[in-house]
GROMACS .gro file of C-alpha atoms in nm:
model
  124
    1MET     CA    1   1.190   3.045  -1.625
    2TRP     CA    2   0.815   3.045  -1.598
    3LYS     CA    3   0.795   2.776  -1.865
    4GLU     CA    4   1.041   2.566  -1.682
    5PHE     CA    5   0.834   2.597  -1.361
    6LYS     CA    6   0.508   2.495  -1.547
    7GLY     CA    7   0.695   2.194  -1.706
    8PHE     CA    8   0.814   2.098  -1.348
    9ILE     CA    9   0.475   2.119  -1.196
   10ALA     CA   10   0.311   1.929  -1.491
   11ASN     CA   11   0.579   1.667  -1.476
   12ASP     CA   12   0.428   1.298  -1.434
   13SER     CA   13   0.651   1.229  -1.143
   14ILE     CA   14   0.522   1.532  -0.946
   15VAL     CA   15   0.165   1.447  -1.028
   16SER     CA   16   0.221   1.088  -0.918
   17LEU     CA   17   0.384   1.203  -0.610
   18ALA     CA   18   0.085   1.423  -0.522
   19THR     CA   19  -0.156   1.145  -0.604
   20GLY     CA   20   0.044   0.907  -0.369
   21LEU     CA   21   0.051   1.166  -0.090
   22ILE     CA   22  -0.332   1.219  -0.114
   23MET     CA   23  -0.393   0.849  -0.125
   24GLY     CA   24  -0.168   0.807   0.166
   25SER     CA   25  -0.345   1.057   0.387
   26ALA     CA   26  -0.680   0.891   0.295
   27PHE     CA   27  -0.550   0.544   0.385
   28THR     CA   28  -0.410   0.694   0.699
   29ALA     CA   29  -0.768   0.800   0.801
   30ILE     CA   30  -0.881   0.438   0.732
   31VAL     CA   31  -0.600   0.279   0.939
   32THR     CA   32  -0.647   0.524   1.208
   33SER     CA   33  -1.022   0.452   1.225
   34LEU     CA   34  -0.957   0.072   1.210
   35VAL     CA   35  -0.728   0.105   1.509
   36ASN     CA   36  -0.926   0.343   1.711
   37ASP     CA   37  -1.286   0.206   1.646
   38ILE     CA   38  -1.219  -0.171   1.603
   39PHE     CA   39  -0.896  -0.285   1.740
   40MET     CA   40  -0.866  -0.079   2.051
   41PRO     CA   41  -1.226  -0.154   2.170
   42LEU     CA   42  -1.144  -0.525   2.111
   43ILE     CA   43  -0.821  -0.504   2.305
   44ALA     CA   44  -0.983  -0.307   2.575
   45SER     CA   45  -1.263  -0.571   2.605
   46LEU     CA   46  -0.990  -0.848   2.626
   47THR     CA   47  -0.757  -0.688   2.861
   48GLY     CA   48  -1.006  -0.468   3.056
   49ALA     CA   49  -0.817  -0.141   3.002
   50ALA     CA   50  -0.606  -0.102   2.706
   51ASP     CA   51  -0.616   0.298   2.734
   52VAL     CA   52  -0.302   0.385   2.904
   53SER     CA   53  -0.291   0.747   2.807
   54GLY     CA   54  -0.348   0.845   3.172
   55LEU     CA   55  -0.057   0.663   3.300
   56SER     CA   56   0.201   0.879   3.489
   57PHE     CA   57   0.466   0.872   3.774
   58LYS     CA   58   0.629   1.131   3.987
   59VAL     CA   59   1.011   1.185   3.994
   60GLY     CA   60   1.052   1.443   4.268
   61SER     CA   61   0.820   1.730   4.200
   62ALA     CA   62   0.789   1.649   3.823
   63THR     CA   63   0.502   1.437   3.694
   64ILE     CA   64   0.625   1.215   3.399
   65GLY     CA   65   0.319   1.120   3.173
   66ILE     CA   66   0.432   0.813   2.985
   67GLY     CA   67   0.067   0.716   2.901
   68LEU     CA   68   0.049   0.885   2.579
   69PHE     CA   69   0.379   0.760   2.467
   70LEU     CA   70   0.281   0.396   2.546
   71GLN     CA   71  -0.057   0.461   2.371
   72ALA     CA   72   0.126   0.582   2.060
   73ILE     CA   73   0.350   0.270   2.075
   74ILE     CA   74   0.051   0.059   2.087
   75ASN     CA   75  -0.120   0.226   1.813
   76PHE     CA   76   0.205   0.201   1.588
   77ILE     CA   77   0.220  -0.165   1.655
   78LEU     CA   78  -0.126  -0.217   1.566
   79ILE     CA   79  -0.101  -0.012   1.251
   80ALA     CA   80   0.211  -0.176   1.168
   81ILE     CA   81   0.058  -0.530   1.198
   82PHE     CA   82  -0.233  -0.426   0.982
   83LEU     CA   83  -0.024  -0.275   0.715
   84TYR     CA   84   0.189  -0.590   0.706
   85LEU     CA   85  -0.113  -0.818   0.674
   86THR     CA   86  -0.276  -0.598   0.385
   87LEU     CA   87   0.047  -0.583   0.199
   88LYS     CA   88   0.105  -0.954   0.236
   89ALA     CA   89  -0.258  -1.005   0.103
   90LEU     CA   90  -0.220  -0.756  -0.191
   91GLU     CA   91   0.116  -0.925  -0.272
   92LYS     CA   92  -0.041  -1.265  -0.272
   93ALA     CA   93  -0.345  -1.152  -0.482
   94GLN     CA   94  -0.119  -0.988  -0.732
   95HIS     CA   95   0.112  -1.289  -0.748
   96LYS     CA   96  -0.180  -1.504  -0.821
   97LYS     CA   97  -0.305  -1.267  -1.102
   98ILE     CA   98   0.026  -1.273  -1.273
   99VAL     CA   99   0.171  -1.619  -1.229
  100ALA     CA  100  -0.138  -1.819  -1.190
  101PRO     CA  101  -0.258  -1.853  -1.561
  102ASP     CA  102  -0.128  -2.181  -1.686
  103GLU     CA  103  -0.371  -2.179  -1.968
  104GLU     CA  104  -0.256  -2.194  -2.324
  105PRO     CA  105  -0.298  -1.863  -2.517
  106SER     CA  106  -0.611  -1.845  -2.696
  107GLY     CA  107  -0.465  -1.709  -3.027
  108PRO     CA  108  -0.207  -1.865  -3.263
  109SER     CA  109   0.142  -1.913  -3.133
  110GLU     CA  110   0.435  -1.699  -3.246
  111THR     CA  111   0.561  -1.971  -3.471
  112GLU     CA  112   0.212  -2.012  -3.645
  113LEU     CA  113   0.204  -1.642  -3.682
  114LEU     CA  114   0.564  -1.632  -3.839
  115GLU     CA  115   0.459  -1.936  -4.071
  116GLN     CA  116   0.149  -1.736  -4.201
  117ILE     CA  117   0.367  -1.436  -4.267
  118LEU     CA  118   0.612  -1.642  -4.454
  119ALA     CA  119   0.332  -1.805  -4.665
  120GLU     CA  120   0.205  -1.468  -4.750
  121LEU     CA  121   0.535  -1.339  -4.861
  122LYS     CA  122   0.600  -1.640  -5.075
  123GLN     CA  123   0.259  -1.589  -5.249
  124LYS     CA  124   0.371  -1.230  -5.352
   0.00000   0.00000   0.00000
């Protein structure tokens, strides 16, 4: 049972999952900083006040604070836009790298290699 557990932990998919999780949390810190330190101040300067976290209204004797919820929605939309644009740029960059080379291969073609092999076999 211990060997099976060690095999499970050392499995490539588990290691890949852990790596993805760590990279995801690091990327989350970058995106959060981008939203909080760059986008939100820009929006605040354009709109005058983009921080809606203090908004609330009263219903009877209860105070409903919707500001934090609205702020979370704003953050989500900004993060979604940033991720969409980033993934589109990465997709475009990868597509160019994979598809763009229309150059001729620098070595002999497959036919030339087969002809060379055939010539060597005939010599023997």
